[in-house]
Amino acid sequence: TRRLLQLAVLALLAGGVQATSSALARRHGGDAHDAHDDEGEVDCYASGVDDWHKGLHIGAIFIVLAASGLGVFLPVLGHFVPQLHMPRTALTLGKHLGTGVIIATALIHMLPGGYENLGNPCIGSRMGDFGGWPGTLAMMAIFAMHLIEFVLSNHAMGKHAHSHGLPADLAAPHHDAEARAATRVENDSTQTASLRVDSHAGELEKPQDENCDAVAVHTHHNHVHGASFINADAMTMAERHRISTYILELGICLHSVIIGLTLSVATGSEFKTLLIAICFHQFCEGLALGSRLAEVQHRKNAFLRAALSAAFFMLVTPLGMVIGIGIRYSYAPSSPASLIAMGVLDSLSAGILLYSGLVNLLAEEFGTL
């Protein structure tokens, strides 16, 4: 109980730090926009970035790349390389540190950003008079993630059930009910006939184990083994863990592209504050994601697959920064198209991260302590 309480407090502290860093970044950005507003009316279609420092922005790409790579590869290498083995307590703390950051990012950084962008006066009446679009889009993303995970998990369950020879009424519930009933009648008649033969011979042997029929029941048409149930259940849980991990990575990578783009078009003190916040945030998210990737079970090439997934996370934020650098002269942050696109992506990312953080990380990982 004490360990669980310590981890919960640590996750909350991580969320508080992330909330503080995001609030500071937004405050600097808000002050800059307010100063610009005082000078005159905002031009919604103004493009280009003023006071852009080429060397600093290009160097930031490698700084973020190093922070992301360090966070995500530490758990992966510690799991697969014996010489780099890390204490389990350290990995657990890092995992829950990242959990707090992910939940805080969804609630304090992404969702308010969606309200700010979609509520901007430059959009006008393009989104109608409804002001709850960010919450609606986040809710739709949560439902969509749950539906995807539900469908894929049930597909995996059916696939493993067929491959392990489970009964027809369990492996394929869509079969016709009459066919299943006919199979049961035929199986029962086969068992009854064999019992009669043994009883007439007077040598009906008593099973050595009273529960052997629960472990192995052999009929003429079906073979049901207790070990098959155990293996199928374990493989189904492993498949669900793999699916939830990739959904988590999808949400993290989607919003990582957005923050990379935002960082590349920021300037001045706002850029420095954002850079510090994003490095901390990428490192903590990498710890949480890397811990999950290291635990994903694969039949072969487990380390290679985990390393590729980790490398994808490591590269996605620098990719967003490169895109931002490439469009910095034509990018119009206050144009209706840019505001709507960023607001929709922020809202969807908030829903995905919130679902992954609460369902796949907080509830699942805390429940196994």
Short mmCIF file of C-alpha atoms in Angstrom, two decimals:
data_model
loop_
_atom_site.label_atom_id
_atom_site.label_comp_id
_atom_site.label_asym_id
_atom_site.label_seq_id
_atom_site.Cartn_x
_atom_site.Cartn_y
_atom_site.Cartn_z
CA THR A 1 0.00 0.00 0.00
CA ARG A 2 2.83 2.39 0.84
CA ARG A 3 4.50 1.68 -2.51
CA LEU A 4 1.26 2.30 -4.39
CA LEU A 5 0.74 5.57 -2.52
CA GLN A 6 4.28 6.71 -3.35
CA LEU A 7 3.79 5.95 -7.04
CA ALA A 8 0.44 7.74 -7.07
CA VAL A 9 1.96 10.84 -5.48
CA LEU A 10 4.85 10.72 -7.95
CA ALA A 11 2.45 10.55 -10.89
CA LEU A 12 0.49 13.50 -9.52
CA LEU A 13 3.70 15.48 -9.05
CA ALA A 14 4.68 14.73 -12.64
CA GLY A 15 1.31 15.98 -13.79
CA GLY A 16 1.79 19.13 -11.73
CA VAL A 17 5.21 19.79 -13.25
CA GLN A 18 3.86 19.23 -16.74
CA ALA A 19 0.91 21.52 -16.01
CA THR A 20 3.27 24.21 -14.74
CA SER A 21 5.56 24.00 -17.77
CA SER A 22 2.62 24.14 -20.17
CA ALA A 23 1.10 27.05 -18.29
CA LEU A 24 4.40 28.96 -18.42
CA ALA A 25 4.73 28.35 -22.16
CA ARG A 26 1.18 29.47 -22.77
CA ARG A 27 1.66 32.52 -20.60
CA HIS A 28 4.70 33.64 -22.56
CA GLY A 29 2.86 33.03 -25.80
CA GLY A 30 -0.21 34.82 -24.52
CA ASP A 31 1.83 37.85 -23.43
CA ALA A 32 3.40 38.06 -26.89
CA HIS A 33 -0.02 37.88 -28.58
CA ASP A 34 -1.47 40.47 -26.19
CA ALA A 35 1.41 42.86 -26.91
CA HIS A 36 0.80 42.37 -30.64
CA ASP A 37 -2.93 42.98 -30.18
CA ASP A 38 -2.27 46.27 -28.39
CA GLU A 39 -0.37 47.55 -31.39
CA GLY A 40 -3.32 47.10 -33.69
CA GLU A 41 -5.88 44.74 -35.12
CA VAL A 42 -4.70 41.17 -35.69
CA ASP A 43 -4.23 40.14 -39.32
CA CYS A 44 -5.71 36.64 -39.51
CA TYR A 45 -3.88 35.85 -42.74
CA ALA A 46 -0.45 37.18 -41.78
CA SER A 47 2.27 34.64 -42.60
CA GLY A 48 5.91 34.22 -41.80
CA VAL A 49 7.85 34.11 -38.54
CA ASP A 50 9.75 37.12 -37.21
CA ASP A 51 12.97 36.96 -35.18
CA TRP A 52 13.64 33.36 -36.20
CA HIS A 53 17.07 32.04 -35.13
CA LYS A 54 18.26 29.41 -37.60
CA GLY A 55 21.08 27.89 -35.54
CA LEU A 56 19.02 27.67 -32.35
CA HIS A 57 16.05 26.04 -34.06
CA ILE A 58 18.18 23.50 -35.92
CA GLY A 59 20.10 22.68 -32.75
CA ALA A 60 16.79 22.16 -30.93
CA ILE A 61 16.00 19.29 -33.32
CA PHE A 62 18.96 17.30 -32.00
CA ILE A 63 18.23 18.28 -28.38
CA VAL A 64 14.67 16.97 -28.62
CA LEU A 65 15.91 13.89 -30.53
CA ALA A 66 18.33 13.08 -27.69
CA ALA A 67 15.74 13.62 -24.94
CA SER A 68 13.16 11.45 -26.72
CA GLY A 69 15.67 8.70 -27.52
CA LEU A 70 17.07 8.61 -24.00
CA GLY A 71 13.62 8.28 -22.46
CA VAL A 72 12.26 5.58 -24.77
CA PHE A 73 15.41 3.47 -25.17
CA LEU A 74 16.34 3.27 -21.48
CA PRO A 75 13.57 0.77 -20.62
CA VAL A 76 13.94 -1.14 -23.91
CA LEU A 77 17.71 -1.63 -23.62
CA GLY A 78 17.43 -2.32 -19.90
CA HIS A 79 14.97 -5.11 -20.63
CA PHE A 80 16.79 -6.82 -23.51
CA VAL A 81 20.47 -6.14 -22.74
CA PRO A 82 21.66 -7.83 -19.52
CA GLN A 83 24.61 -5.47 -19.12
CA LEU A 84 22.24 -2.48 -19.08
CA HIS A 85 19.71 -4.03 -16.75
CA MET A 86 17.88 -1.46 -14.62
CA PRO A 87 16.22 -2.06 -11.23
CA ARG A 88 12.54 -2.87 -11.54
CA THR A 89 11.69 -0.12 -9.06
CA ALA A 90 13.37 2.49 -11.26
CA LEU A 91 11.44 1.33 -14.33
CA THR A 92 8.18 1.35 -12.37
CA LEU A 93 8.78 4.88 -11.13
CA GLY A 94 9.66 6.05 -14.63
CA LYS A 95 6.57 4.39 -16.08
CA HIS A 96 4.23 6.14 -13.66
CA LEU A 97 6.08 9.41 -14.03
CA GLY A 98 5.27 9.19 -17.73
CA THR A 99 1.68 8.23 -16.93
CA GLY A 100 1.18 11.45 -14.99
CA VAL A 101 2.72 13.48 -17.79
CA ILE A 102 0.52 11.88 -20.45
CA ILE A 103 -2.71 12.53 -18.51
CA ALA A 104 -1.64 16.09 -17.70
CA THR A 105 -0.73 16.69 -21.34
CA ALA A 106 -4.21 15.64 -22.44
CA LEU A 107 -6.13 17.67 -19.86
CA ILE A 108 -3.93 20.74 -19.39
CA HIS A 109 -2.09 21.19 -22.68
CA MET A 110 -3.97 19.62 -25.60
CA LEU A 111 -7.64 20.10 -24.65
CA PRO A 112 -7.32 23.78 -23.63
CA GLY A 113 -5.32 24.30 -26.83
CA GLY A 114 -8.26 22.92 -28.79
CA TYR A 115 -10.67 25.35 -27.11
CA GLU A 116 -8.27 28.22 -27.70
CA ASN A 117 -7.81 27.50 -31.40
CA LEU A 118 -11.42 26.64 -32.25
CA GLY A 119 -12.68 29.62 -30.24
CA ASN A 120 -10.42 32.12 -31.97
CA PRO A 121 -12.30 35.12 -33.45
CA CYS A 122 -10.47 34.64 -36.77
CA ILE A 123 -12.51 31.46 -37.40
CA GLY A 124 -15.72 33.47 -37.38
CA SER A 125 -18.86 31.40 -37.96
CA ARG A 126 -17.12 28.55 -39.79
CA MET A 127 -17.64 26.19 -36.83
CA GLY A 128 -21.18 27.40 -36.14
CA ASP A 129 -22.41 28.72 -32.82
CA PHE A 130 -21.51 25.51 -30.95
CA GLY A 131 -18.64 26.08 -28.53
CA GLY A 132 -18.16 22.51 -27.35
CA TRP A 133 -16.38 21.11 -30.39
CA PRO A 134 -13.10 20.30 -28.59
CA GLY A 135 -14.86 18.24 -25.92
CA THR A 136 -17.01 16.54 -28.54
CA LEU A 137 -14.00 15.62 -30.68
CA ALA A 138 -12.09 14.34 -27.64
CA MET A 139 -15.08 12.19 -26.66
CA MET A 140 -15.33 10.82 -30.22
CA ALA A 141 -11.63 9.92 -30.11
CA ILE A 142 -12.12 8.09 -26.80
CA PHE A 143 -15.04 6.08 -28.20
CA ALA A 144 -13.12 5.35 -31.41
CA MET A 145 -10.06 4.10 -29.50
CA HIS A 146 -12.22 1.86 -27.33
CA LEU A 147 -14.03 0.47 -30.38
CA ILE A 148 -10.75 -0.22 -32.20
CA GLU A 149 -9.26 -1.96 -29.17
CA PHE A 150 -12.46 -3.95 -28.62
CA VAL A 151 -12.66 -5.16 -32.23
CA LEU A 152 -8.97 -6.05 -32.48
CA SER A 153 -8.98 -7.83 -29.11
CA ASN A 154 -12.00 -9.93 -30.03
CA HIS A 155 -10.44 -10.75 -33.39
CA ALA A 156 -7.27 -11.88 -31.61
CA MET A 157 -9.32 -13.96 -29.16
CA GLY A 158 -11.12 -15.75 -31.98
CA LYS A 159 -7.89 -16.36 -33.87
CA HIS A 160 -6.14 -17.90 -30.86
CA ALA A 161 -9.22 -19.94 -30.01
CA HIS A 162 -9.25 -21.56 -33.46
CA SER A 163 -5.51 -22.18 -33.45
CA HIS A 164 -5.67 -23.97 -30.08
CA GLY A 165 -8.56 -26.29 -30.88
CA LEU A 166 -11.20 -24.83 -28.58
CA PRO A 167 -14.77 -26.07 -28.84
CA ALA A 168 -16.83 -24.86 -31.76
CA ASP A 169 -19.35 -23.09 -29.49
CA LEU A 170 -16.49 -21.09 -27.90
CA ALA A 171 -14.15 -20.56 -30.83
CA ALA A 172 -16.86 -19.65 -33.34
CA PRO A 173 -20.01 -18.35 -31.63
CA HIS A 174 -21.43 -17.32 -34.99
CA HIS A 175 -22.02 -20.96 -35.97
CA ASP A 176 -25.58 -22.15 -36.33
CA ALA A 177 -27.14 -23.22 -33.02
CA GLU A 178 -28.67 -26.35 -34.50
CA ALA A 179 -25.29 -27.55 -35.77
CA ARG A 180 -23.79 -27.11 -32.30
CA ALA A 181 -26.69 -29.01 -30.74
CA ALA A 182 -26.31 -31.86 -33.21
CA THR A 183 -22.60 -32.07 -32.43
CA ARG A 184 -23.29 -32.28 -28.69
CA VAL A 185 -25.89 -35.05 -29.18
CA GLU A 186 -23.49 -37.06 -31.32
CA ASN A 187 -20.68 -36.60 -28.81
CA ASP A 188 -22.93 -37.63 -25.92
CA SER A 189 -24.03 -40.77 -27.77
CA THR A 190 -20.39 -41.69 -28.45
CA GLN A 191 -19.50 -41.29 -24.78
CA THR A 192 -22.54 -43.30 -23.63
CA ALA A 193 -21.74 -46.15 -26.01
CA SER A 194 -18.16 -46.41 -24.81
CA LEU A 195 -19.26 -46.44 -21.16
CA ARG A 196 -21.69 -49.25 -21.82
CA VAL A 197 -18.99 -51.38 -23.45
CA ASP A 198 -16.66 -50.86 -20.50
CA SER A 199 -19.40 -51.58 -17.92
CA HIS A 200 -20.39 -54.88 -19.60
CA ALA A 201 -16.76 -55.96 -19.49
CA GLY A 202 -16.78 -55.29 -15.73
CA GLU A 203 -13.50 -53.40 -15.90
CA LEU A 204 -14.56 -49.79 -15.79
CA GLU A 205 -11.43 -48.10 -14.45
CA LYS A 206 -11.65 -45.30 -11.96
CA PRO A 207 -9.78 -42.18 -13.05
CA GLN A 208 -6.63 -41.46 -11.14
CA ASP A 209 -7.59 -37.81 -10.73
CA GLU A 210 -11.13 -36.77 -9.88
CA ASN A 211 -10.71 -33.61 -11.88
CA CYS A 212 -9.13 -35.19 -14.93
CA ASP A 213 -12.30 -34.61 -16.93
CA ALA A 214 -11.82 -30.88 -16.37
CA VAL A 215 -8.29 -31.11 -17.72
CA ALA A 216 -8.84 -33.32 -20.74
CA VAL A 217 -12.16 -34.47 -22.21
CA HIS A 218 -11.79 -36.56 -25.35
CA THR A 219 -14.70 -37.22 -27.68
CA HIS A 220 -14.88 -38.52 -31.20
CA HIS A 221 -15.17 -35.09 -32.77
CA ASN A 222 -13.81 -32.57 -30.24
CA HIS A 223 -10.59 -32.43 -28.25
CA VAL A 224 -10.72 -29.94 -25.39
CA HIS A 225 -7.56 -29.50 -23.33
CA GLY A 226 -7.28 -27.43 -20.17
CA ALA A 227 -3.82 -26.32 -21.26
CA SER A 228 -5.37 -24.90 -24.43
CA PHE A 229 -7.63 -22.68 -22.36
CA ILE A 230 -4.67 -21.46 -20.32
CA ASN A 231 -2.44 -20.84 -23.34
CA ALA A 232 -5.22 -19.15 -25.30
CA ASP A 233 -6.02 -16.88 -22.38
CA ALA A 234 -2.36 -15.93 -21.92
CA MET A 235 -1.90 -15.26 -25.64
CA THR A 236 -5.10 -13.22 -25.75
CA MET A 237 -3.89 -11.06 -22.86
CA ALA A 238 -0.55 -10.61 -24.63
CA GLU A 239 -2.36 -9.60 -27.82
CA ARG A 240 -4.48 -7.08 -25.93
CA HIS A 241 -1.37 -5.66 -24.31
CA ARG A 242 0.26 -5.29 -27.73
CA ILE A 243 -2.82 -3.56 -29.19
CA SER A 244 -3.15 -1.13 -26.28
CA THR A 245 0.56 -0.31 -26.48
CA TYR A 246 0.37 0.56 -30.18
CA ILE A 247 -2.75 2.67 -29.57
CA LEU A 248 -0.83 4.52 -26.87
CA GLU A 249 2.04 5.12 -29.29
CA LEU A 250 -0.41 6.38 -31.93
CA GLY A 251 -1.77 9.03 -29.58
CA ILE A 252 1.66 10.09 -28.38
CA CYS A 253 3.09 10.35 -31.88
CA LEU A 254 0.09 12.29 -33.20
CA HIS A 255 0.45 15.05 -30.65
CA SER A 256 4.26 14.91 -30.86
CA VAL A 257 4.06 16.08 -34.48
CA ILE A 258 1.89 18.99 -33.35
CA ILE A 259 4.23 20.13 -30.58
CA GLY A 260 7.21 19.77 -32.91
CA LEU A 261 5.51 22.06 -35.44
CA THR A 262 4.56 24.52 -32.69
CA LEU A 263 8.12 24.63 -31.35
CA SER A 264 9.63 25.33 -34.78
CA VAL A 265 7.51 28.44 -35.39
CA ALA A 266 7.98 29.82 -31.87
CA THR A 267 10.52 32.58 -31.25
CA GLY A 268 12.14 34.49 -28.43
CA SER A 269 11.48 33.58 -24.80
CA GLU A 270 8.47 31.49 -25.80
CA PHE A 271 10.76 29.20 -27.82
CA LYS A 272 13.17 28.64 -24.91
CA THR A 273 10.37 27.89 -22.46
CA LEU A 274 8.70 25.51 -24.90
CA LEU A 275 11.99 23.74 -25.60
CA ILE A 276 12.58 23.00 -21.91
CA ALA A 277 9.00 21.86 -21.38
CA ILE A 278 9.00 19.64 -24.48
CA CYS A 279 12.32 17.97 -23.60
CA PHE A 280 11.05 17.07 -20.14
CA HIS A 281 7.73 15.98 -21.53
CA GLN A 282 9.27 13.81 -24.29
CA PHE A 283 11.66 12.14 -21.85
CA CYS A 284 8.85 11.19 -19.44
CA GLU A 285 6.53 10.02 -22.21
CA GLY A 286 9.40 7.98 -23.62
CA LEU A 287 9.85 6.23 -20.25
CA ALA A 288 6.19 5.25 -20.14
CA LEU A 289 6.07 4.11 -23.77
CA GLY A 290 9.43 2.32 -23.64
CA SER A 291 8.37 0.35 -20.55
CA ARG A 292 5.27 -0.83 -22.41
CA LEU A 293 7.19 -1.67 -25.58
CA ALA A 294 9.70 -3.75 -23.63
CA GLU A 295 6.89 -5.86 -22.16
CA VAL A 296 5.16 -6.56 -25.50
CA GLN A 297 5.50 -10.24 -26.36
CA HIS A 298 6.46 -11.31 -29.89
CA ARG A 299 7.07 -14.78 -31.24
CA LYS A 300 10.32 -13.66 -32.88
CA ASN A 301 12.50 -10.56 -33.28
CA ALA A 302 11.09 -9.03 -30.09
CA PHE A 303 14.05 -6.69 -29.56
CA LEU A 304 14.07 -5.53 -33.20
CA ARG A 305 10.36 -4.71 -33.14
CA ALA A 306 10.62 -2.87 -29.83
CA ALA A 307 13.63 -0.92 -31.10
CA LEU A 308 11.82 0.07 -34.31
CA SER A 309 8.79 1.30 -32.38
CA ALA A 310 11.05 3.23 -30.01
CA ALA A 311 12.94 4.76 -32.94
CA PHE A 312 9.64 5.86 -34.51
CA PHE A 313 8.71 7.72 -31.33
CA MET A 314 12.19 9.23 -31.12
CA LEU A 315 11.99 10.62 -34.66
CA VAL A 316 8.40 11.86 -34.83
CA THR A 317 8.82 15.11 -32.85
CA PRO A 318 11.97 16.15 -34.81
CA LEU A 319 9.97 15.34 -37.95
CA GLY A 320 7.31 17.83 -36.87
CA MET A 321 10.06 20.38 -36.21
CA VAL A 322 11.50 19.86 -39.68
CA ILE A 323 8.04 20.40 -41.19
CA GLY A 324 7.66 23.58 -39.15
CA ILE A 325 11.04 24.90 -40.34
CA GLY A 326 10.10 24.14 -43.94
CA ILE A 327 6.82 26.07 -43.82
CA ARG A 328 7.87 28.89 -41.48
CA TYR A 329 7.65 31.57 -44.21
CA SER A 330 4.23 30.52 -45.51
CA TYR A 331 2.73 29.42 -42.19
CA ALA A 332 -0.15 31.66 -41.07
CA PRO A 333 -0.91 30.61 -37.48
CA SER A 334 -4.03 32.81 -37.21
CA SER A 335 -5.63 31.79 -40.51
CA PRO A 336 -8.96 29.95 -40.21
CA ALA A 337 -7.59 26.83 -41.90
CA SER A 338 -4.59 26.62 -39.54
CA LEU A 339 -6.67 27.28 -36.44
CA ILE A 340 -9.27 24.66 -37.35
CA ALA A 341 -6.63 22.07 -38.26
CA MET A 342 -4.63 22.62 -35.06
CA GLY A 343 -7.77 22.75 -32.92
CA VAL A 344 -9.14 19.48 -34.33
CA LEU A 345 -5.78 17.71 -33.99
CA ASP A 346 -5.34 19.02 -30.43
CA SER A 347 -8.80 17.79 -29.45
CA LEU A 348 -8.40 14.36 -31.04
CA SER A 349 -4.96 13.95 -29.48
CA ALA A 350 -6.37 14.88 -26.08
CA GLY A 351 -9.00 12.15 -26.36
CA ILE A 352 -6.50 9.50 -27.48
CA LEU A 353 -4.01 10.39 -24.74
CA LEU A 354 -6.72 10.56 -22.09
CA TYR A 355 -8.03 7.10 -23.01
CA SER A 356 -4.55 5.59 -23.18
CA GLY A 357 -3.38 7.25 -19.98
CA LEU A 358 -6.40 6.34 -17.86
CA VAL A 359 -7.36 2.94 -19.30
CA ASN A 360 -4.13 1.40 -20.58
CA LEU A 361 -1.66 2.94 -18.14
CA LEU A 362 -3.24 4.16 -14.89
CA ALA A 363 -5.90 1.47 -14.41
CA GLU A 364 -3.92 -1.43 -15.86
CA GLU A 365 -0.44 -0.71 -14.47
CA PHE A 366 -1.57 0.40 -11.00
CA GLY A 367 -3.76 -2.68 -10.78
CA THR A 368 -0.75 -5.00 -11.15
CA LEU A 369 1.33 -3.53 -8.31
#
